[in-house]
Short mmCIF file of C-alpha atoms in Angstrom, two decimals:
data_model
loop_
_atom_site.label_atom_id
_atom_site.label_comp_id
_atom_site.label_asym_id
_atom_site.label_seq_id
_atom_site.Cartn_x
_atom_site.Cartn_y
_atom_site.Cartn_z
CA UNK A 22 -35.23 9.97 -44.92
CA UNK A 23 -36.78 13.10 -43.98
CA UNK A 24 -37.31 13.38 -40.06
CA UNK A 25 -40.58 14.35 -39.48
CA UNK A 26 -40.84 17.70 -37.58
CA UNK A 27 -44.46 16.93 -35.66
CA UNK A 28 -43.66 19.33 -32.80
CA UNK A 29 -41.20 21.91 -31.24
CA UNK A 30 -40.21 22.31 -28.00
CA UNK A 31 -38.93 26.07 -26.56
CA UNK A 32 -35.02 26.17 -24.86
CA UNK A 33 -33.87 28.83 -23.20
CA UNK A 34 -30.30 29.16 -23.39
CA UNK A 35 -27.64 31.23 -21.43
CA UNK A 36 -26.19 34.24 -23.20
CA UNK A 37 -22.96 35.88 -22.19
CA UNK A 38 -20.86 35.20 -18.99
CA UNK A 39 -22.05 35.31 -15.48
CA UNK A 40 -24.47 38.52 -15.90
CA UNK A 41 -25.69 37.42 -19.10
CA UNK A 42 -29.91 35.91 -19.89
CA UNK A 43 -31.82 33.01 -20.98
CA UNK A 44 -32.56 33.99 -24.67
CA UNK A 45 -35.63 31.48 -25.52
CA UNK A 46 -35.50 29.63 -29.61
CA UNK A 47 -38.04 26.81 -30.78
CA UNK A 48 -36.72 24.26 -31.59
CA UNK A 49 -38.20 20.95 -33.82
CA UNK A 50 -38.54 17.93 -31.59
CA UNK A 51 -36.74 15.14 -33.82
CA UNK A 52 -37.00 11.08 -32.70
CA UNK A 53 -34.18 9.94 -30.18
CA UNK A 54 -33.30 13.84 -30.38
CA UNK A 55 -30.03 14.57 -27.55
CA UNK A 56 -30.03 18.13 -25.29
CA UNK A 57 -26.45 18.53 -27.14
CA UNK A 58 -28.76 17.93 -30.47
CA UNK A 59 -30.52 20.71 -29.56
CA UNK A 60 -27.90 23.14 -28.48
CA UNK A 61 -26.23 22.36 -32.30
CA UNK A 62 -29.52 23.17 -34.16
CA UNK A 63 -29.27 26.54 -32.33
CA UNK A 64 -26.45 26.96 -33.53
CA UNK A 65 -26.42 25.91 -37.19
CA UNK A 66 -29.89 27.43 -38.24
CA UNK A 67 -30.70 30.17 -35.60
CA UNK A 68 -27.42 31.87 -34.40
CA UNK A 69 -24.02 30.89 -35.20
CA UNK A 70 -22.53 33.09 -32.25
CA UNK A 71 -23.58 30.48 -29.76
CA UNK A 72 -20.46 28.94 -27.59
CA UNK A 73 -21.09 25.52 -26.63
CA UNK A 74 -18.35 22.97 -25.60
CA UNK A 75 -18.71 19.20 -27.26
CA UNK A 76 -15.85 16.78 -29.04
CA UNK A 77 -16.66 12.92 -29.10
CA UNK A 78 -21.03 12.88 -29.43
CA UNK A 79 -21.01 9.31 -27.29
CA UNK A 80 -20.28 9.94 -23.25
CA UNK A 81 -16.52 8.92 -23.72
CA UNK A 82 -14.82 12.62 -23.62
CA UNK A 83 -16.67 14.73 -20.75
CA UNK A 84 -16.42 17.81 -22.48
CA UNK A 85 -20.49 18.32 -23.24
CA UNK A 86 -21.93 18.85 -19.77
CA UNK A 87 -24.60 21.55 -19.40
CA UNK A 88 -27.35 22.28 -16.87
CA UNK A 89 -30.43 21.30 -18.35
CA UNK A 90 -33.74 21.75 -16.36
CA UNK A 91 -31.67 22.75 -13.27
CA UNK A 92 -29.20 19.73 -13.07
CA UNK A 93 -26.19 19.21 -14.34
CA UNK A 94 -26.38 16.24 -17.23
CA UNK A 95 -23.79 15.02 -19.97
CA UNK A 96 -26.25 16.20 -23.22
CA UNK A 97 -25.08 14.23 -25.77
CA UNK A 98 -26.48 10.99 -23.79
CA UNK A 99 -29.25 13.14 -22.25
CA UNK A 100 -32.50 12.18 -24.57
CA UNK A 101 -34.72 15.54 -24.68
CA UNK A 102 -38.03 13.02 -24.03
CA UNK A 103 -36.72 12.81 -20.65
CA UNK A 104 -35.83 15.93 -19.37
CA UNK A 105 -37.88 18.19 -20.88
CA UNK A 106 -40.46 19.83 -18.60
CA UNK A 107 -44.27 20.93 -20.24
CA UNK A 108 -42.62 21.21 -23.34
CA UNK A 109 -39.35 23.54 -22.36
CA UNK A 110 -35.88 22.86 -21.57
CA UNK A 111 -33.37 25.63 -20.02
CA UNK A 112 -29.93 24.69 -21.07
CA UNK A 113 -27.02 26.70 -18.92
CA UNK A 114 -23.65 26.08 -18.33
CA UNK A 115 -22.68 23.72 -15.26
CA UNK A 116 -22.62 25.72 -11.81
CA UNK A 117 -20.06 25.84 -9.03
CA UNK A 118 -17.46 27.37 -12.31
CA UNK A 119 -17.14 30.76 -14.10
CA UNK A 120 -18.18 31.18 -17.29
CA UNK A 121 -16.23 31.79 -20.22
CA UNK A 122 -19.35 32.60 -22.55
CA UNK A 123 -23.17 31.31 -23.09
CA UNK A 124 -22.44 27.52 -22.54
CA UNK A 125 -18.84 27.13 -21.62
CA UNK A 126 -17.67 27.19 -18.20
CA UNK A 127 -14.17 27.49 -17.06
CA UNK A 128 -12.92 23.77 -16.22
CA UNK A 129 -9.81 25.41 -15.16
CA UNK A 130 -10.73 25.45 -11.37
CA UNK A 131 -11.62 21.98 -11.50
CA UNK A 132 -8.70 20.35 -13.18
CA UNK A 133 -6.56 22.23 -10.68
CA UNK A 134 -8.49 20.75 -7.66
CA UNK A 135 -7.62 17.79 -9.35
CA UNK A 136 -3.81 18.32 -8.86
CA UNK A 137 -4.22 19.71 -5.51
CA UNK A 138 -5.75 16.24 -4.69
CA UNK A 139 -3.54 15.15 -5.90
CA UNK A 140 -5.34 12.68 -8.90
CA UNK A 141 -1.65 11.71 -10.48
CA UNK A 142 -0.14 8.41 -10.84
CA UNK A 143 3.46 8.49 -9.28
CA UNK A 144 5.24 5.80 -10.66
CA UNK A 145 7.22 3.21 -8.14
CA UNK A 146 8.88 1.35 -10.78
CA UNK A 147 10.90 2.16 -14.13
CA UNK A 148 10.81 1.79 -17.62
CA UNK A 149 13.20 -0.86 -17.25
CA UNK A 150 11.34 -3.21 -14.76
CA UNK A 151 9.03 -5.93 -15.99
CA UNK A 152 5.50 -4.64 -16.50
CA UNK A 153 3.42 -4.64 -12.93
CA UNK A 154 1.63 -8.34 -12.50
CA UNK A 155 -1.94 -6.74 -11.19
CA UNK A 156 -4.84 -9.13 -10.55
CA UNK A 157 -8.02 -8.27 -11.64
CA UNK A 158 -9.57 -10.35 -8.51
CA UNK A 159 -7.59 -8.60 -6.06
CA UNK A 160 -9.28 -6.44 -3.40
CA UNK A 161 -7.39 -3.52 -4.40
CA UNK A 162 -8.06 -3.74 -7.90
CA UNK A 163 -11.86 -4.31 -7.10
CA UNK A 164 -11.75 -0.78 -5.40
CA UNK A 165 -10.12 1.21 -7.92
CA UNK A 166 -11.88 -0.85 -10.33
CA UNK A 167 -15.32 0.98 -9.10
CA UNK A 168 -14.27 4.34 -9.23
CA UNK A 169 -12.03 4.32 -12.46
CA UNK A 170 -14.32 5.19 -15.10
CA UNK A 171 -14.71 8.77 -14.54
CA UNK A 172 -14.76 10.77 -17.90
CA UNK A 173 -13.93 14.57 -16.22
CA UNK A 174 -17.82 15.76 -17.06
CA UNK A 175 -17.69 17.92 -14.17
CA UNK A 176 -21.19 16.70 -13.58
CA UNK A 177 -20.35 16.00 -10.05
CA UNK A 178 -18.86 18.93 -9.29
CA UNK A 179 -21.73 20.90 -10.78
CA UNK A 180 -24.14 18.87 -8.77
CA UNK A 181 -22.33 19.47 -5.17
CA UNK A 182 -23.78 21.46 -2.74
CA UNK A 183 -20.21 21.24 -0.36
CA UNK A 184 -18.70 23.10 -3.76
CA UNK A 185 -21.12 25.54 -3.65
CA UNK A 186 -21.06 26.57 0.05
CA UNK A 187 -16.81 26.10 0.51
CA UNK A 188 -14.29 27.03 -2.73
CA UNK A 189 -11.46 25.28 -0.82
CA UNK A 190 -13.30 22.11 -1.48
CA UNK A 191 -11.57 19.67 -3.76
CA UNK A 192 -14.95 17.87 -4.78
CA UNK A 193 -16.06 14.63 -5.42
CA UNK A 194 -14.05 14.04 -8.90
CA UNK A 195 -11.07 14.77 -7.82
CA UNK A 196 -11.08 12.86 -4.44
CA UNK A 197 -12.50 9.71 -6.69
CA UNK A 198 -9.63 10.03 -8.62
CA UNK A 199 -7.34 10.07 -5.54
CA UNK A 200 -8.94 7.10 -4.33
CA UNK A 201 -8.48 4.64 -7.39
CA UNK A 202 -4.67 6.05 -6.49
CA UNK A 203 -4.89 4.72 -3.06
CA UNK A 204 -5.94 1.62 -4.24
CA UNK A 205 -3.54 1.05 -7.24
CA UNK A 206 -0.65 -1.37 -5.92
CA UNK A 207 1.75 0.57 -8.44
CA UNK A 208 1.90 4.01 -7.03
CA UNK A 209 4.10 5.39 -4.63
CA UNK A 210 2.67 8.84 -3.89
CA UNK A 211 0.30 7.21 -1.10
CA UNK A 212 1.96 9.59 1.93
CA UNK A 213 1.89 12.81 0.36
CA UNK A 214 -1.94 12.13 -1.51
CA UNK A 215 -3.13 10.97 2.02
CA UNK A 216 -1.91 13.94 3.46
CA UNK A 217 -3.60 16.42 0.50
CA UNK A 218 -6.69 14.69 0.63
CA UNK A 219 -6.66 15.09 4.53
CA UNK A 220 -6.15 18.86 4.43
CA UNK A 221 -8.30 21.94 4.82
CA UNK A 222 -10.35 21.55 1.74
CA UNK A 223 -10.00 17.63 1.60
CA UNK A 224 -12.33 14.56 1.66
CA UNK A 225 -13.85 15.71 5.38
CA UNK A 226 -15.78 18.24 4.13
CA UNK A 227 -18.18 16.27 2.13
CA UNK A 228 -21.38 15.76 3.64
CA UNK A 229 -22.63 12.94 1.88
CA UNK A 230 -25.35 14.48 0.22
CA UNK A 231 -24.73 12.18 -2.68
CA UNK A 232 -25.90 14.04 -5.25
CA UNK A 233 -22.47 13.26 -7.20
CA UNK A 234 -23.72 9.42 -6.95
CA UNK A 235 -27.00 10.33 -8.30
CA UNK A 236 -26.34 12.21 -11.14
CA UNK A 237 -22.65 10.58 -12.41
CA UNK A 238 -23.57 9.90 -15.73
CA UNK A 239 -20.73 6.74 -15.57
CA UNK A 240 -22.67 5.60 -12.73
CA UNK A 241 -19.93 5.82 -10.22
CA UNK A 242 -20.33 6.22 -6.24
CA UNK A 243 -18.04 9.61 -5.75
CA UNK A 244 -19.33 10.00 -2.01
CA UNK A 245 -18.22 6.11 -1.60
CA UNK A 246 -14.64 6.51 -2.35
CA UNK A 247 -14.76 10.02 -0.49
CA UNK A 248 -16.37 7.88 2.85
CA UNK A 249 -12.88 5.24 1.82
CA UNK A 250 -10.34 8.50 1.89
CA UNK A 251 -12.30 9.66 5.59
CA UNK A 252 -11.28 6.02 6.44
CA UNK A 253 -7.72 5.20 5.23
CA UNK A 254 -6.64 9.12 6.26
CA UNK A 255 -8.30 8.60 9.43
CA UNK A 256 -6.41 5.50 10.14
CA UNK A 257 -2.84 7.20 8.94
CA UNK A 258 -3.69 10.03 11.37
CA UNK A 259 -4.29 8.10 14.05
CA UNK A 260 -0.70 6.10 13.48
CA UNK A 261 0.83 9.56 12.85
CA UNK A 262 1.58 8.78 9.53
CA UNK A 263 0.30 12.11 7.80
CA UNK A 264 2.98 14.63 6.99
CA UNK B 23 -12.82 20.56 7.65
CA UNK B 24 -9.14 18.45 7.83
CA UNK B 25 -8.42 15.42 9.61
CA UNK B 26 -7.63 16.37 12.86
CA UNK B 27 -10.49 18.62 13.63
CA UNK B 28 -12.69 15.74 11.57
CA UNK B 29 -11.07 13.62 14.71
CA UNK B 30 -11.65 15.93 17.20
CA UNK B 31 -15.39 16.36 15.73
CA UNK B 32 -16.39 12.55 15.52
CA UNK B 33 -14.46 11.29 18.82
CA UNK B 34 -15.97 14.00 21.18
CA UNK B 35 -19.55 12.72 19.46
CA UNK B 36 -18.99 9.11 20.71
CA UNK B 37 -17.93 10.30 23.74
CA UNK B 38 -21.05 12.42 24.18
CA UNK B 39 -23.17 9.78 23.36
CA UNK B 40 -23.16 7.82 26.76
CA UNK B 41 -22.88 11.19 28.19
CA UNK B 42 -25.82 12.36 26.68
CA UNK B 43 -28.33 9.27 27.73
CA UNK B 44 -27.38 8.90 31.35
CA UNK B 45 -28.03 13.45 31.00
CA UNK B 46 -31.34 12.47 29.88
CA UNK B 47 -32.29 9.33 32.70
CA UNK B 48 -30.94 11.45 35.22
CA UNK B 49 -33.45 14.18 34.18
CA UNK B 50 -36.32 11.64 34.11
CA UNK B 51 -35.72 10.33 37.29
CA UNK B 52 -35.22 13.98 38.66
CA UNK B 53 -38.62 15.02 37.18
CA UNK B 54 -40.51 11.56 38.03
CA UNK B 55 -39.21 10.85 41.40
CA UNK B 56 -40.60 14.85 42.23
CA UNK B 57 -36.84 15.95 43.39
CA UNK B 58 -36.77 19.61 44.22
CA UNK B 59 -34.17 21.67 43.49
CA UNK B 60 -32.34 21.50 46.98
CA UNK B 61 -32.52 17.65 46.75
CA UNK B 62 -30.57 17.96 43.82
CA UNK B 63 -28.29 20.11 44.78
CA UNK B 64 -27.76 17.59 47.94
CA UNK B 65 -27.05 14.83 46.02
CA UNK B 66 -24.15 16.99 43.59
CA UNK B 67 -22.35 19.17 45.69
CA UNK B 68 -19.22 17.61 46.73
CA UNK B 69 -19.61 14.76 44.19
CA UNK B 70 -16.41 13.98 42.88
CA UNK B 71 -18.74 11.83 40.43
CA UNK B 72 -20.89 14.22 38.94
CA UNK B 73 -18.54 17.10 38.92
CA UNK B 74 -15.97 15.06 36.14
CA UNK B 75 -19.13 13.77 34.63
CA UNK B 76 -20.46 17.27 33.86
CA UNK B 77 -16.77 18.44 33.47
CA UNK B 78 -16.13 15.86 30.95
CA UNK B 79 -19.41 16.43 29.35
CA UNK B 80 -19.06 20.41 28.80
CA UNK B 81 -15.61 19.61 27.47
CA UNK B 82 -16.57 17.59 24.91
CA UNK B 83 -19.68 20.02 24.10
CA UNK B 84 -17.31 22.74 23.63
CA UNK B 85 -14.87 20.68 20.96
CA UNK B 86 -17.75 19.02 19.07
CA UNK B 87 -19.70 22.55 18.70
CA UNK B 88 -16.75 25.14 18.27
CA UNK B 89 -15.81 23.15 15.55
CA UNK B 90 -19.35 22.62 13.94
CA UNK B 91 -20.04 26.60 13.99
CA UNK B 92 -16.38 27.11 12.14
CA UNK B 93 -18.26 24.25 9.15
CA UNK B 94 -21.25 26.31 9.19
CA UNK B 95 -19.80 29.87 9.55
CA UNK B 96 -17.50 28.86 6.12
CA UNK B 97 -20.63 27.30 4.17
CA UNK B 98 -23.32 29.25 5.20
CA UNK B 99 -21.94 31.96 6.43
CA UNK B 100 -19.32 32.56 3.37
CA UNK B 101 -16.46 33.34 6.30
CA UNK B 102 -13.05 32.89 4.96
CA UNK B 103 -11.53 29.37 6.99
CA UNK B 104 -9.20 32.53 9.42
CA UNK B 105 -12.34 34.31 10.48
CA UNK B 106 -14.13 30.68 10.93
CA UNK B 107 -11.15 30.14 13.02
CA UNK B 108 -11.96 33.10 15.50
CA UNK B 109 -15.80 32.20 15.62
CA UNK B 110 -14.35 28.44 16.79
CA UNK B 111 -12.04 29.91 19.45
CA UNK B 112 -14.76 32.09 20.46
CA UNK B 113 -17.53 29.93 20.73
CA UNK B 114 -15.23 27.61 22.17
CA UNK B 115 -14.34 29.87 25.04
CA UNK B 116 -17.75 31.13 26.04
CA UNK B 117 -19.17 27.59 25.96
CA UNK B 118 -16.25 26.89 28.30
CA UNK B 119 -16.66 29.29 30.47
CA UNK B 120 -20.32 29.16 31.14
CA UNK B 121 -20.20 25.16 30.65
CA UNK B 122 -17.49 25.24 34.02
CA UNK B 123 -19.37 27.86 35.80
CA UNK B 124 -22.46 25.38 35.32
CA UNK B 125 -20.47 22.63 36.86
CA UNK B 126 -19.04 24.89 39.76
CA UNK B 127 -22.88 25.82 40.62
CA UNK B 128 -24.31 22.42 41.26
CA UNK B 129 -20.91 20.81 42.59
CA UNK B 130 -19.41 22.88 44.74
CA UNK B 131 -20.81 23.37 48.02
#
């Protein structure tokens, strides 16, 4: 079947790295067509040179997230009916990173905020014990349950104005991450985690703006689990249990 | 922002807030009952009462704002967290300083 190619709609993407331009292409308007659709039919039939980041197509790997219209969005879930504005889209690469060229930013920053939160599982048991018995139904579970799903978009990060003001910041990924940590009955790296999560560019900076909670494409709560680190931190403080 | 000035911040707020609503009676009652300024001063110097109240109360306004400037000098004002720290101790110290010298006026006789 032939898609029918009724309209177009004009995208202005970024070109080059953080002193680069929008360069503007039309675009045909296809049915159910993605932002990440888009962004590849730039590619393919008007200019090969374009640097975009994208693996799985179906919101499971985090790698596609762009800033389209001003927010950050994961594109290949994004539908171009809903975001586009009077029939244009801007498509940039996600804020609050450098840029490595047109569409890619530099995860690097982020992933090592990550560690710094440390976001690791620390094993308290060996290969040779019996497997963990977790319950599902367990209040624990329930918490890190909430906050698991995260795919490492970077949406969040992109979205946060606390990023933007203070580069110390850790950021709302990285301290969700944390907390599903806290709340898994297996680890054993609670003491030090509480203590880098507590530190100078920890979970007390965030303001709860919430726009981490708003735009999550997983729909998770990141400024939730960031108000749950301010309270368990706050409580090991207090008890002098913070190293 | 870490966890002990996040403390500091948030306990020196809920101490404020009785603080601040028996501030704000005391200066309707001042301004309704027609006090003059001598009256007042009659009724604070050489009150043990009011001069820890205000004491307390300047203390507190010092902690909670010192370390609300550092926040705001680092986000808005792109100052690195060791500069932040010598707008805190700064503002800190003149709040202080004229917050006691306040106190001193209306308490001492």
């Amino acid at each position: 079947m032939t898609p029918e190619v009724a309209e177009t709609v004009e995208v202005s993407l970024w070109r080059g790295r953080e002193d680069g331009r929008y360069q503007t292409f039309t675009v045909p308007l296809r049915q159910s067509q993605t932002v990440l659709d888009i962004v590849t039919w730039v590619q393919r039939h008007a200019d090969p040179t374009l640097s975009y980041r994208f693996a799985c197509r179906v919101g499971v790997c985090g790698s596609c997230a762009m800033t389209v219209n001003g927010k950050p969005r994961w594109t290949c879930r994004t539908h171009v009916s809903k975001v586009v504005d009077d029939g244009k889209l801007e498509i940039g690469p996600l804020a609050n990173l450098p840029v490595i060229k047109d569409l890619t930013a530099d995860m690097a920053p982020f992933f090592e905020k990550w560690q710094k939160a440390e976001g690791r599982f620390v094993p308290s048991q060996t290969r040779a014990d019996n497997l963990a018995v977790v319950s599902p139904e367990s209040a624990e579970r329930r918490t890190a349950d909430a906050a698991i799903e995260c795919i490492n978009c970077g949406v969040c990060y992109a979205a946060c104005d606390t990023v933007r003001w203070n580069d110390s910041y850790m950021g709302p990924a990285a301290l969700n991450r944390a907390w599903t940590l806290v709340n898994d009955v297996r680890d054993a790296g609670n003491r030090s985690r509480l203590s880098a999560v507590a530190s100078d560019g920890g979970c007390h900076n965030c303001h709860s703006h919430q726009s981490c909670e708003q735009l999550c494409p997983a729909n998770l709560n990141p400024t939730a689990s960031i108000a749950g680190l301010k309270r368990r931190t706050m409580q090991a403080y207090i008890k002098g249990e913070l190293g | 922002m870490n966890v002990r000035l996040y403390f500091l911040q948030r306990a020196t707020a809920m101490l404020m807030v009785p603080l601040i609503i028996v501030h704000v009676v005391v200066i309707f009652y001042a301004t309704r009952r027609g006090l003059s300024a001598a009256e007042i001063l009659s009724r604070t110097r050489g009150s043990l009462g009011w001069a820890t109240y205000y004491s307390l109360f300047v203390i507190a306004a010092t902690v909670h704002a010192g370390i609300g400037v550092r926040t705001v000098s680092i986000e808005w004002g792109g100052l690195r967290p060791r500069s932040a720290d010598a707008v805190m101790w700064g503002m800190g110290f003149a709040l202080l300083v004229l917050g006691l010298r306040a106190v001193t006026a209306v308490v001492l006789a």
